[in-house]
mmCIF file of C-alpha atoms in Angstrom:
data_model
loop_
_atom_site.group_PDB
_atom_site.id
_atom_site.type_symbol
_atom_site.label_atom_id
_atom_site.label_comp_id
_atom_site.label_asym_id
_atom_site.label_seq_id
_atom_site.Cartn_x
_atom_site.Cartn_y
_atom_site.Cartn_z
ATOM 1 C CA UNK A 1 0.000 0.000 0.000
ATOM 2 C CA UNK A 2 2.819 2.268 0.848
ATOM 3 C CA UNK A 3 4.804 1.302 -2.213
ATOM 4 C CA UNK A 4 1.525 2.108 -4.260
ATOM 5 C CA UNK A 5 1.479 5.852 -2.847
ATOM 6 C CA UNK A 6 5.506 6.568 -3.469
ATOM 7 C CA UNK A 7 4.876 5.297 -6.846
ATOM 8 C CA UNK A 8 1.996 7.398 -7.763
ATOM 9 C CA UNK A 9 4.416 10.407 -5.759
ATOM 10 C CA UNK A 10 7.102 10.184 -7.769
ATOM 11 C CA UNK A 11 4.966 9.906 -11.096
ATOM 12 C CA UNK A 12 3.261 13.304 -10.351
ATOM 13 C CA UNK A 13 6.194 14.709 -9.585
ATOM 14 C CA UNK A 14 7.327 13.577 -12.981
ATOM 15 C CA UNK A 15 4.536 15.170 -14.511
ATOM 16 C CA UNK A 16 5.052 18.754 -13.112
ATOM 17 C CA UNK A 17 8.799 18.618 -14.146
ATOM 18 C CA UNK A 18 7.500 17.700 -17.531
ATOM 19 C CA UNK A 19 5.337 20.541 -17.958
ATOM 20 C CA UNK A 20 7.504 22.911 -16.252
ATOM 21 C CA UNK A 21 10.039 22.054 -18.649
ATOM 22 C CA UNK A 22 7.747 22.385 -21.656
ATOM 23 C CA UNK A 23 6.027 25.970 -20.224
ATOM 24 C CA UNK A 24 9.919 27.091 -20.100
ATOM 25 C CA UNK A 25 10.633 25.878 -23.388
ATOM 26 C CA UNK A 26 7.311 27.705 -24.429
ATOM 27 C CA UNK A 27 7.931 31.271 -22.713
ATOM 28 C CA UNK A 28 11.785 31.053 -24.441
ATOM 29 C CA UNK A 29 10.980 30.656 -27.655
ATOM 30 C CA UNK A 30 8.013 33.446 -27.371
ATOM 31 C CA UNK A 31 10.678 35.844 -25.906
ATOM 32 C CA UNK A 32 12.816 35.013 -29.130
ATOM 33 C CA UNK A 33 10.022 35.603 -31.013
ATOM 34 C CA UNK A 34 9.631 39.018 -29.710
ATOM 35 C CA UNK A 35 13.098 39.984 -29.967
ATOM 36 C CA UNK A 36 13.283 39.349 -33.459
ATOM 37 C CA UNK A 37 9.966 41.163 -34.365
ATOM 38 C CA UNK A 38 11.400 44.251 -32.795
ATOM 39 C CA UNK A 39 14.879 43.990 -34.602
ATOM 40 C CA UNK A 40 13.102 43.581 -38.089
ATOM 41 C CA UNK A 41 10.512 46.385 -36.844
ATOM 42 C CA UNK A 42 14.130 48.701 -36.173
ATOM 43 C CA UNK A 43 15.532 47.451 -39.475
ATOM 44 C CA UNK A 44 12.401 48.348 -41.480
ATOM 45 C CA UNK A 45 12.071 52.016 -39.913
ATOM 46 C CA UNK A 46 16.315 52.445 -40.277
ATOM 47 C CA UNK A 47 15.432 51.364 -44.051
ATOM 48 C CA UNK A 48 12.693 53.448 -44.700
ATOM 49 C CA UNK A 49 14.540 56.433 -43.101
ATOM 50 C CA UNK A 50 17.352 55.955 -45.599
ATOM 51 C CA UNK A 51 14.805 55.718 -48.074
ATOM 52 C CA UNK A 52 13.380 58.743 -47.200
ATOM 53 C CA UNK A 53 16.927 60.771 -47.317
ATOM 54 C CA UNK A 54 17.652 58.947 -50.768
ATOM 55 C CA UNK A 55 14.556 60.156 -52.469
ATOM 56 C CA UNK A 56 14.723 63.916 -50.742
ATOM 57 C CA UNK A 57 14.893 66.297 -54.210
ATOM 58 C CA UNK A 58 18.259 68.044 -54.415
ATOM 59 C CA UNK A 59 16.861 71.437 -54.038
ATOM 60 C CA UNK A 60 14.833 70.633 -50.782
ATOM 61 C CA UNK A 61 18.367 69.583 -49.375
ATOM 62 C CA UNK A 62 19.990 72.603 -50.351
ATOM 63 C CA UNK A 63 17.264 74.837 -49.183
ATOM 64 C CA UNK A 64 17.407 72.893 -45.638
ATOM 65 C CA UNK A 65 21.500 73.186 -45.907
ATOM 66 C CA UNK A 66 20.815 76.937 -46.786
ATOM 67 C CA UNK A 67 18.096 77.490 -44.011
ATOM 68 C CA UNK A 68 20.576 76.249 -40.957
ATOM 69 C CA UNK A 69 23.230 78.880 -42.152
ATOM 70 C CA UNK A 70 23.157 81.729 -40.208
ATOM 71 C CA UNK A 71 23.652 84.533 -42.625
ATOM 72 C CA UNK A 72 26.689 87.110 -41.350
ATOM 73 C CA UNK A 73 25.638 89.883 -38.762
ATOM 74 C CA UNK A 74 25.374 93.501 -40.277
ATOM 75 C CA UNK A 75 26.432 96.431 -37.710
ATOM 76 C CA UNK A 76 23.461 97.667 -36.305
ATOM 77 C CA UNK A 77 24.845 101.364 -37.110
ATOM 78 C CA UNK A 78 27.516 102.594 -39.693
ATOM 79 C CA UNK A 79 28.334 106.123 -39.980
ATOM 80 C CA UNK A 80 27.830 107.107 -43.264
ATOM 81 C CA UNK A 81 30.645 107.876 -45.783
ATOM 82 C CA UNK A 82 31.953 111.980 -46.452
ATOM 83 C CA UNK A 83 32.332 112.783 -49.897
ATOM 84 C CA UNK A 84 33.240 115.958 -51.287
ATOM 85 C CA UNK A 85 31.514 118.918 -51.958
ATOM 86 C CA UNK A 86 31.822 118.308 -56.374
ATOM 87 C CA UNK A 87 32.254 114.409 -55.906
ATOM 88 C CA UNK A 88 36.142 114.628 -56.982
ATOM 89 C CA UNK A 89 38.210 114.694 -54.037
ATOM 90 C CA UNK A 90 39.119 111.404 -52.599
ATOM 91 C CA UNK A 91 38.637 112.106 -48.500
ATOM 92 C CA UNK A 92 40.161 108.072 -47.868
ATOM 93 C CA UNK A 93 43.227 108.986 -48.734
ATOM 94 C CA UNK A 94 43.492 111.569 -45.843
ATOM 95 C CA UNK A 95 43.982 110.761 -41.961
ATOM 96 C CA UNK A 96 41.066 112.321 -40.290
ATOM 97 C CA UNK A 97 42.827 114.415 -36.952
ATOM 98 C CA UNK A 98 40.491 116.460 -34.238
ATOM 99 C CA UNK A 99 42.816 119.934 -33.870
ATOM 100 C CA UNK A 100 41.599 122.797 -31.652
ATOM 101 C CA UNK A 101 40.284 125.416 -33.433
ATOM 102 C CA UNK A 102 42.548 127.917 -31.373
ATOM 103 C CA UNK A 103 45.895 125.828 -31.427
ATOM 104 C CA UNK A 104 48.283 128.400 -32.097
ATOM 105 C CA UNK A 105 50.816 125.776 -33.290
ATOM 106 C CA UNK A 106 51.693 127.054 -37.005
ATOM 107 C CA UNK A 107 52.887 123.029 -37.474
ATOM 108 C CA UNK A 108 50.570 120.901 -39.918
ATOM 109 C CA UNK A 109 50.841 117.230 -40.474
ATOM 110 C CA UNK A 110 50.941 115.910 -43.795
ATOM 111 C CA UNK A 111 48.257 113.655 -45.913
ATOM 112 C CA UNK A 112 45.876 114.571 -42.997
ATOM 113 C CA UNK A 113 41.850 115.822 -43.049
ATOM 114 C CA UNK A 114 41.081 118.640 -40.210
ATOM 115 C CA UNK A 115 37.719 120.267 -39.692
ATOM 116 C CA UNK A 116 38.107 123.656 -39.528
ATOM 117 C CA UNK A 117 34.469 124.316 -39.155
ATOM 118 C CA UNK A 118 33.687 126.417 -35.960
ATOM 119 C CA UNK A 119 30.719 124.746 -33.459
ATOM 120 C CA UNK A 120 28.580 122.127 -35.130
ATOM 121 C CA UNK A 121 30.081 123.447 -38.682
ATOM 122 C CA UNK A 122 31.753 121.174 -41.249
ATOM 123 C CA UNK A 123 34.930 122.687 -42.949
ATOM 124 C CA UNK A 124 37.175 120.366 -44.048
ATOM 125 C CA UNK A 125 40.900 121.134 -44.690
ATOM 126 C CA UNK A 126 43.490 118.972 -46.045
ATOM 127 C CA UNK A 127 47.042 118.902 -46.356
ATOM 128 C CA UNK A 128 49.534 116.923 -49.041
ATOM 129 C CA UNK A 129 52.452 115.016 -48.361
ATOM 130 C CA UNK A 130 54.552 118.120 -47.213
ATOM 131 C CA UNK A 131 52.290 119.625 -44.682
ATOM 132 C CA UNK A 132 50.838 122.609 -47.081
ATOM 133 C CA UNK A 133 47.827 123.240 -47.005
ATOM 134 C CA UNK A 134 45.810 122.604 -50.195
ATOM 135 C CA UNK A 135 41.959 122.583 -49.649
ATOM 136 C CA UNK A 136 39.673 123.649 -47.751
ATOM 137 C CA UNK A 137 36.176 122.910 -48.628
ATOM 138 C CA UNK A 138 32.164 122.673 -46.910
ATOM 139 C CA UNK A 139 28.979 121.931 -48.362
ATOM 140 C CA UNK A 140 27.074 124.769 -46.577
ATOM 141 C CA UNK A 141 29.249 127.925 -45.217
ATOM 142 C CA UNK A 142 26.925 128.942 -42.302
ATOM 143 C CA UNK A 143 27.745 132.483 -41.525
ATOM 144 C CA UNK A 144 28.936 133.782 -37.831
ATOM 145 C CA UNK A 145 25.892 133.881 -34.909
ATOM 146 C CA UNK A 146 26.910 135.948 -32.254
ATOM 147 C CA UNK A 147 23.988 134.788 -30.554
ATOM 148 C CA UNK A 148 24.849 130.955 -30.862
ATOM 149 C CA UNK A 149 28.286 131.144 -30.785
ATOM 150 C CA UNK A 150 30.999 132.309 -28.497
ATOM 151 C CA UNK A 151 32.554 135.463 -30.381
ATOM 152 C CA UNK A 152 34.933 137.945 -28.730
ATOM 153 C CA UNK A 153 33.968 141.838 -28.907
ATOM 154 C CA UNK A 154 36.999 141.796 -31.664
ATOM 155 C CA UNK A 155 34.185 139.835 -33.473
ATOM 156 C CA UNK A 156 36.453 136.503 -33.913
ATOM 157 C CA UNK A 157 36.434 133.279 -32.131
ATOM 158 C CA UNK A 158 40.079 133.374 -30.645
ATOM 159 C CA UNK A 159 42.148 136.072 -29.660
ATOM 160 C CA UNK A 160 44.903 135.529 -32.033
ATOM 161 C CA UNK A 161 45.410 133.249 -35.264
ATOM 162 C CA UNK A 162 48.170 130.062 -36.155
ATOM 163 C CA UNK A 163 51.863 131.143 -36.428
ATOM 164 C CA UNK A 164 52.051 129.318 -39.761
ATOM 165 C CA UNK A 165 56.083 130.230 -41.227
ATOM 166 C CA UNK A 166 55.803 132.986 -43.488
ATOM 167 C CA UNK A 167 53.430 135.063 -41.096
ATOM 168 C CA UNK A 168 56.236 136.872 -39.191
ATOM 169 C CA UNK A 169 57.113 138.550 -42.290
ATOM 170 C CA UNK A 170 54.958 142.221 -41.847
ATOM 171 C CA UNK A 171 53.842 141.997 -45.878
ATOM 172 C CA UNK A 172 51.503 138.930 -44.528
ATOM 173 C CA UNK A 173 48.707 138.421 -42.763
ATOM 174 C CA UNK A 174 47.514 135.026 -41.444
ATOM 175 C CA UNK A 175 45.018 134.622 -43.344
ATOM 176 C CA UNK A 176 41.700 132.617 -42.828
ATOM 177 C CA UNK A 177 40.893 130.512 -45.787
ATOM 178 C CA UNK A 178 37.457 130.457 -44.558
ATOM 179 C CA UNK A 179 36.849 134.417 -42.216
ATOM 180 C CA UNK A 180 35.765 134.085 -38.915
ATOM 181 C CA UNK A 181 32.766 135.681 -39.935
ATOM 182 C CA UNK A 182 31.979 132.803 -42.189
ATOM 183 C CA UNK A 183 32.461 130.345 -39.393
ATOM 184 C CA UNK A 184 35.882 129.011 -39.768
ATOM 185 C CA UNK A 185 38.687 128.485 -36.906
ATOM 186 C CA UNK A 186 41.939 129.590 -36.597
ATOM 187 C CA UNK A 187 44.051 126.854 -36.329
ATOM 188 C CA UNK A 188 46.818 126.170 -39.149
ATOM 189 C CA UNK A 189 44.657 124.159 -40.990
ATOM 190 C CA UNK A 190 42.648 127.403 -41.815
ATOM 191 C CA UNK A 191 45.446 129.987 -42.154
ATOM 192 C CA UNK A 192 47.844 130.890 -44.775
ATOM 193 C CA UNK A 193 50.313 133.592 -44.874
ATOM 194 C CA UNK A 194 48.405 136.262 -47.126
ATOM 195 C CA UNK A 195 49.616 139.135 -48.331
ATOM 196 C CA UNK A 196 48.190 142.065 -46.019
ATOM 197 C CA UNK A 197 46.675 144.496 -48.832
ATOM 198 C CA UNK A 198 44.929 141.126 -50.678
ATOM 199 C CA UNK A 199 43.635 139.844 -47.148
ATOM 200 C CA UNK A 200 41.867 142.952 -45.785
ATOM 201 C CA UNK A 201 40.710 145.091 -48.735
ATOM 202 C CA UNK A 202 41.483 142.963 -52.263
ATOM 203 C CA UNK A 203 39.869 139.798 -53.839
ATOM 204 C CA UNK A 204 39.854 138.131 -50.557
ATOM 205 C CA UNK A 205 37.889 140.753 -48.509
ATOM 206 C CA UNK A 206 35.373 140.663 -51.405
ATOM 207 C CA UNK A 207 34.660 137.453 -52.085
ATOM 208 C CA UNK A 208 33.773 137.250 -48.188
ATOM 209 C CA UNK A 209 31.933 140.550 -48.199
ATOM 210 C CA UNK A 210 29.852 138.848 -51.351
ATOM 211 C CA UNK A 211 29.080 135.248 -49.328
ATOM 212 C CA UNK A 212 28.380 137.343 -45.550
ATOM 213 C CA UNK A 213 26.107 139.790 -47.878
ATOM 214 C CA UNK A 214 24.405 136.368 -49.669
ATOM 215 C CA UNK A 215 23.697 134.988 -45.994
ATOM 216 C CA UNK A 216 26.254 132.048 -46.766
ATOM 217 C CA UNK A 217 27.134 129.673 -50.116
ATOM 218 C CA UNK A 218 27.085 126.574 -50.678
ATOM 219 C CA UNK A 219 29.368 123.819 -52.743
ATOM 220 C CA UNK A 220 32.264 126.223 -51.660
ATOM 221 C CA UNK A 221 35.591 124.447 -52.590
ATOM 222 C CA UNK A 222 39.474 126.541 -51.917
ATOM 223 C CA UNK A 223 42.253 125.149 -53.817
ATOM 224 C CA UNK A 224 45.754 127.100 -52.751
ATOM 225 C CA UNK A 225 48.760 126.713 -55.125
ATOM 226 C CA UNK A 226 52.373 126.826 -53.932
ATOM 227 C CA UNK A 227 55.440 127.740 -55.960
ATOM 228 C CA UNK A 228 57.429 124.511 -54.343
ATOM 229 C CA UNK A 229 57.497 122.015 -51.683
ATOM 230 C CA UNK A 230 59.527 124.127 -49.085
ATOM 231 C CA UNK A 231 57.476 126.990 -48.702
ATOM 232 C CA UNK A 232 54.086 127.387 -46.305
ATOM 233 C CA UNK A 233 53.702 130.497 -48.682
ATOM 234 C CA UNK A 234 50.980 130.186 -51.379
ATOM 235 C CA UNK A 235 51.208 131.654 -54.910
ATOM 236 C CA UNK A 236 48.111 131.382 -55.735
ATOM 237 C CA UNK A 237 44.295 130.475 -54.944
ATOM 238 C CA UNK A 238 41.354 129.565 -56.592
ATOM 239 C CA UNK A 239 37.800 129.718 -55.034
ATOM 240 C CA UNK A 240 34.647 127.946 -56.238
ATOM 241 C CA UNK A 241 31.149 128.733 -54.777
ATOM 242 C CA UNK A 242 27.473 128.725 -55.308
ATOM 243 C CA UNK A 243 24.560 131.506 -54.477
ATOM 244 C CA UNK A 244 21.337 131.086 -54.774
ATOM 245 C CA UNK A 245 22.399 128.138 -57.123
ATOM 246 C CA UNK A 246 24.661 130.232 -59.069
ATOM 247 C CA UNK A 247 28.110 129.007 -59.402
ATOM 248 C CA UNK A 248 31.239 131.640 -58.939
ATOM 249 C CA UNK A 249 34.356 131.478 -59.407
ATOM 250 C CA UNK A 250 37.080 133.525 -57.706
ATOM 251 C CA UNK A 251 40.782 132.925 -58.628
ATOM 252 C CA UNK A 252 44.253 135.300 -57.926
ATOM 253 C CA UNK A 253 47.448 135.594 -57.224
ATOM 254 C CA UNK A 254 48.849 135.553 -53.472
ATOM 255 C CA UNK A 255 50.449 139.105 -54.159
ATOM 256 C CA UNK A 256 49.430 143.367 -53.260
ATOM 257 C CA UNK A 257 47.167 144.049 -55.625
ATOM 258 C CA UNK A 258 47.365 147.770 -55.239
ATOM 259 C CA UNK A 259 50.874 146.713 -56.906
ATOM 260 C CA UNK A 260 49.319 144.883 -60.090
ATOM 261 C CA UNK A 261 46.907 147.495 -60.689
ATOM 262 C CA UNK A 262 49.977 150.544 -60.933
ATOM 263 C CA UNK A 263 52.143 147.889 -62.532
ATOM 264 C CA UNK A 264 49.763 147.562 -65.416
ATOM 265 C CA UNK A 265 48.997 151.070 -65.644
ATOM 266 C CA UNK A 266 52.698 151.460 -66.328
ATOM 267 C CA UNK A 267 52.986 148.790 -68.887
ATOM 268 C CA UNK A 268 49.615 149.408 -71.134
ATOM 269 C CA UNK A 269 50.453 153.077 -70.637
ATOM 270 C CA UNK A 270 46.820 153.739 -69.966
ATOM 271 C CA UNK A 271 45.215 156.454 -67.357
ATOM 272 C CA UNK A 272 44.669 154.895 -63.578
ATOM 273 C CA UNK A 273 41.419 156.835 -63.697
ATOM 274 C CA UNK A 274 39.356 155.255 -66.911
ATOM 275 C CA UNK A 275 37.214 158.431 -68.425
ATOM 276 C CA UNK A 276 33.887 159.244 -66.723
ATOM 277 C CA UNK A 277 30.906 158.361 -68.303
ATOM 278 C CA UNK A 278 27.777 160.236 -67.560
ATOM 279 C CA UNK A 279 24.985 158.215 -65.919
ATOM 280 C CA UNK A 280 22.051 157.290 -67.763
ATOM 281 C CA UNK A 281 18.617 160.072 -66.628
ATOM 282 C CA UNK A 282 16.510 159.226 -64.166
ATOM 283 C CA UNK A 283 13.379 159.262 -67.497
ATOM 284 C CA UNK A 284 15.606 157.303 -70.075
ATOM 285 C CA UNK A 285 14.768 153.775 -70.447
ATOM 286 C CA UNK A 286 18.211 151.593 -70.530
ATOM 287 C CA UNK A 287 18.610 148.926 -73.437
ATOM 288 C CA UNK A 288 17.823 145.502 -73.108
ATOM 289 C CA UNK A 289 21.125 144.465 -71.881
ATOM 290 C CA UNK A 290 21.603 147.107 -69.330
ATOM 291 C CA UNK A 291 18.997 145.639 -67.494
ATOM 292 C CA UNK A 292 20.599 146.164 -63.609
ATOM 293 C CA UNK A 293 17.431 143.773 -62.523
ATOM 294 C CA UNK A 294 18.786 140.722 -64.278
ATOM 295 C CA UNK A 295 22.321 141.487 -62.168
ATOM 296 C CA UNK A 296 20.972 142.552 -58.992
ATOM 297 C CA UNK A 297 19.589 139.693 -58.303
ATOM 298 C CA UNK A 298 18.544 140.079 -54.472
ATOM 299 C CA UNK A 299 17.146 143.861 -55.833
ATOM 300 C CA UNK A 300 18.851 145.683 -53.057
ATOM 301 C CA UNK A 301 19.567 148.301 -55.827
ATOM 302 C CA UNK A 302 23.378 147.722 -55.717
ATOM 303 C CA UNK A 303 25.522 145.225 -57.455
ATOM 304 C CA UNK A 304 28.103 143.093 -55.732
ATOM 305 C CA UNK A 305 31.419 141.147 -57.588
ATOM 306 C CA UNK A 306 29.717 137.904 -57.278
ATOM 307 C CA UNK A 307 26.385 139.062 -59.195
ATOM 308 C CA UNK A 308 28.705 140.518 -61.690
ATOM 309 C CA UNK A 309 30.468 137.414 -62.214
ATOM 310 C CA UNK A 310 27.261 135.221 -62.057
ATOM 311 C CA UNK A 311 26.269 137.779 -64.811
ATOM 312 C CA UNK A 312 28.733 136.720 -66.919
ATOM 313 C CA UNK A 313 30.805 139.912 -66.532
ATOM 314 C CA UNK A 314 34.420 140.117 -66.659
ATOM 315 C CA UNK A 315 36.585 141.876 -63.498
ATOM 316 C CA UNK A 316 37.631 144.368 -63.362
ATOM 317 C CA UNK A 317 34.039 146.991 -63.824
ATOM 318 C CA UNK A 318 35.644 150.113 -65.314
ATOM 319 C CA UNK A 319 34.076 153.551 -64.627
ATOM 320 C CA UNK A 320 33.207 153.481 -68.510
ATOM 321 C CA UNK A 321 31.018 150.625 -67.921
ATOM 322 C CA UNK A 322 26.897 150.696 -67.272
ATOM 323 C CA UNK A 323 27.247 149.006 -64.235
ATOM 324 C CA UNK A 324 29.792 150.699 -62.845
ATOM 325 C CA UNK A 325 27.681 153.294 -60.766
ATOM 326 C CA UNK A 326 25.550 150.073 -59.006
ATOM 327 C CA UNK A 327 28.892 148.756 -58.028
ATOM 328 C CA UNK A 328 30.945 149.746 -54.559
ATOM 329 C CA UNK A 329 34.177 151.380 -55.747
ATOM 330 C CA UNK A 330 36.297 151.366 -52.768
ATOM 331 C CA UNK A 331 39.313 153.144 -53.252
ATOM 332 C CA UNK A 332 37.961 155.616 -55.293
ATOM 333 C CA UNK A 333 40.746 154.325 -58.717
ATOM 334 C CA UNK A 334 37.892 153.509 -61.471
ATOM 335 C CA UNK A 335 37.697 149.895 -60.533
ATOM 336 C CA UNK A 336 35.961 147.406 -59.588
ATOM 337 C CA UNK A 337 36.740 144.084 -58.966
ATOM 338 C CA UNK A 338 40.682 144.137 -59.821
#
């Protein structure tokens, strides 16, 4: 009986190893299965992706390429190039230098670009390779404000000008290139030595007397001439301007004009006092082209050098001349404008 119950024992034992054996078998081959479903389910997608890149059109990959480029930054400001007043002066090739508009100093740097231009102004000066000074030039010459700026009673910004060489001599002045009533400093990079007679009542006092009488100019360009490479002396200067959109042109010789004028008296042989004409009557009409209202063009009832010139009239205005008695004749000699 005893033996009957081991036996039937050990033969359900037997049985549970058996299927425990088989359910292992069962869950093993399941998990491989599983595992190999996922690593052909990988394989596929890996596939497909590669697919996917293959068959992308070129341009959509070089647009995406393009897209992820970040494009270069651009300065958020940039100060905006000078050029010159008639577009033919290269300022690039001139070091830009801030000078005090009262340095005494009559020393210049060479290849350099100085603004000369008194407050808020804009005057730009250059200099060439040996320190002379060979432009000055400014879009808009704003005349003196002694209510805006600081002006001494002597009517000038500072109370003396640049010792530039030559100016020690007593037959020069230093001489602004742009006046102190037209704005301009007195630094080197505005003066000249000038001959005195030229400077205070010749071609130099007038063409500033024209610009202060226009209210300012504009497009106003100086170009000074020197004899050699040694000398701080010019020889000669040459002025180009514009009022009230007319364009003038003022050009002579660094020397005492008083001088030229009896020195060609002398040579022609010709009268410093040109015959008097008698002035037209109050009741006669004039001819066409002695029509002072084309001339006088601010109709002040006076004519200045510049409207002459603008006119189309050549200096000097002799006493012979129609025009003569609307002009200012200074020293009294005939002329106008010599």
């Amino acid at each position: 009986m005893q033996q009957k119950w081991y036996q039937k024992s050990w033969g359900i034992i037997l049985l549970l190893l058996s299927l425990l054996i088989l359910f292992t078998s069962c869950s093993q081959q399941n998990n491989t299965k599983i595992k190999i479903n996922k690593t052909q389910e990988v394989s596929k997608k890996k596939a497909a992706t590669v697919e996917s890149k293959k068959s992308t059109p070129d341009d959509e990959a070089e647009k995406t390429t393009s897209e992820s480029v970040v494009s270069p930054s651009v300065p958020a400001t940039s100060k905006p190039t000078i050029t010159s007043v008639n577009g033919d002066f290269d300022y690039s090739k001139y070091t830009l230098i801030v000078v005090d508009g009262g340095d005494m100093s009559g020393y210049r740097k060479p290849n350099v670009r100085v603004d000369v231009g008194f407050g808020d102004r804009e005057y730009w000066a250059f200099t060439n390779e040996y320190g002379q000074l060979i432009r000055v030039e400014a879009k808009n010459i704003t005349l003196q404000n002694p209510n805006t700026d600081h002006v001494l009673s002597s009517g000038r910004y500072y109370s003396d000008e640049a010792k530039v060489p030559g100016t020690e001599s007593q037959e020069f002045d230093e001489g602004h290139v742009i006046a102190d009533s037209l704005g301009g400093v007195s630094n080197a990079y505005n003066i000249t030595p000038q001959d005195s007679i030229l400077n205070r009542h010749g071609d130099q006092a007038y063409m500033e007397k024209v610009i202060r009488d226009a209210g300012g100019c504009t497009d106003f360009v100086a170009v000074i001439q020197y004899p050699n490479t040694h000398t701080q002396i010019p020889n000669h200067y040459k002025f180009t301007y514009k009022i009230q959109g007319r364009s003038i042109t003022d050009e002579f010789d660094n020397v005492n004009p008083d001088e030229v004028n009896k020195n060609l008296g002398e040579t022609t042989g010709t009268s410093s006092t040109p015959p008097k004409t008698d002035n037209v009557p109050a009741n006669e009409t004039v001819s066409s082209n002695e029509d002072v209202s084309k001339v006088d063009t601010n109709h002040n009832g006076s004519v200045t050098i510049a409207e002459a010139k603008a006119a189309g009239f050549k200096m000097p205005i002799t006493r012979d001349s129609w025009l003569y008695k609307y002009m200012d004749d200074r020293d009294g000699d005939g002329l106008v404008g010599e």
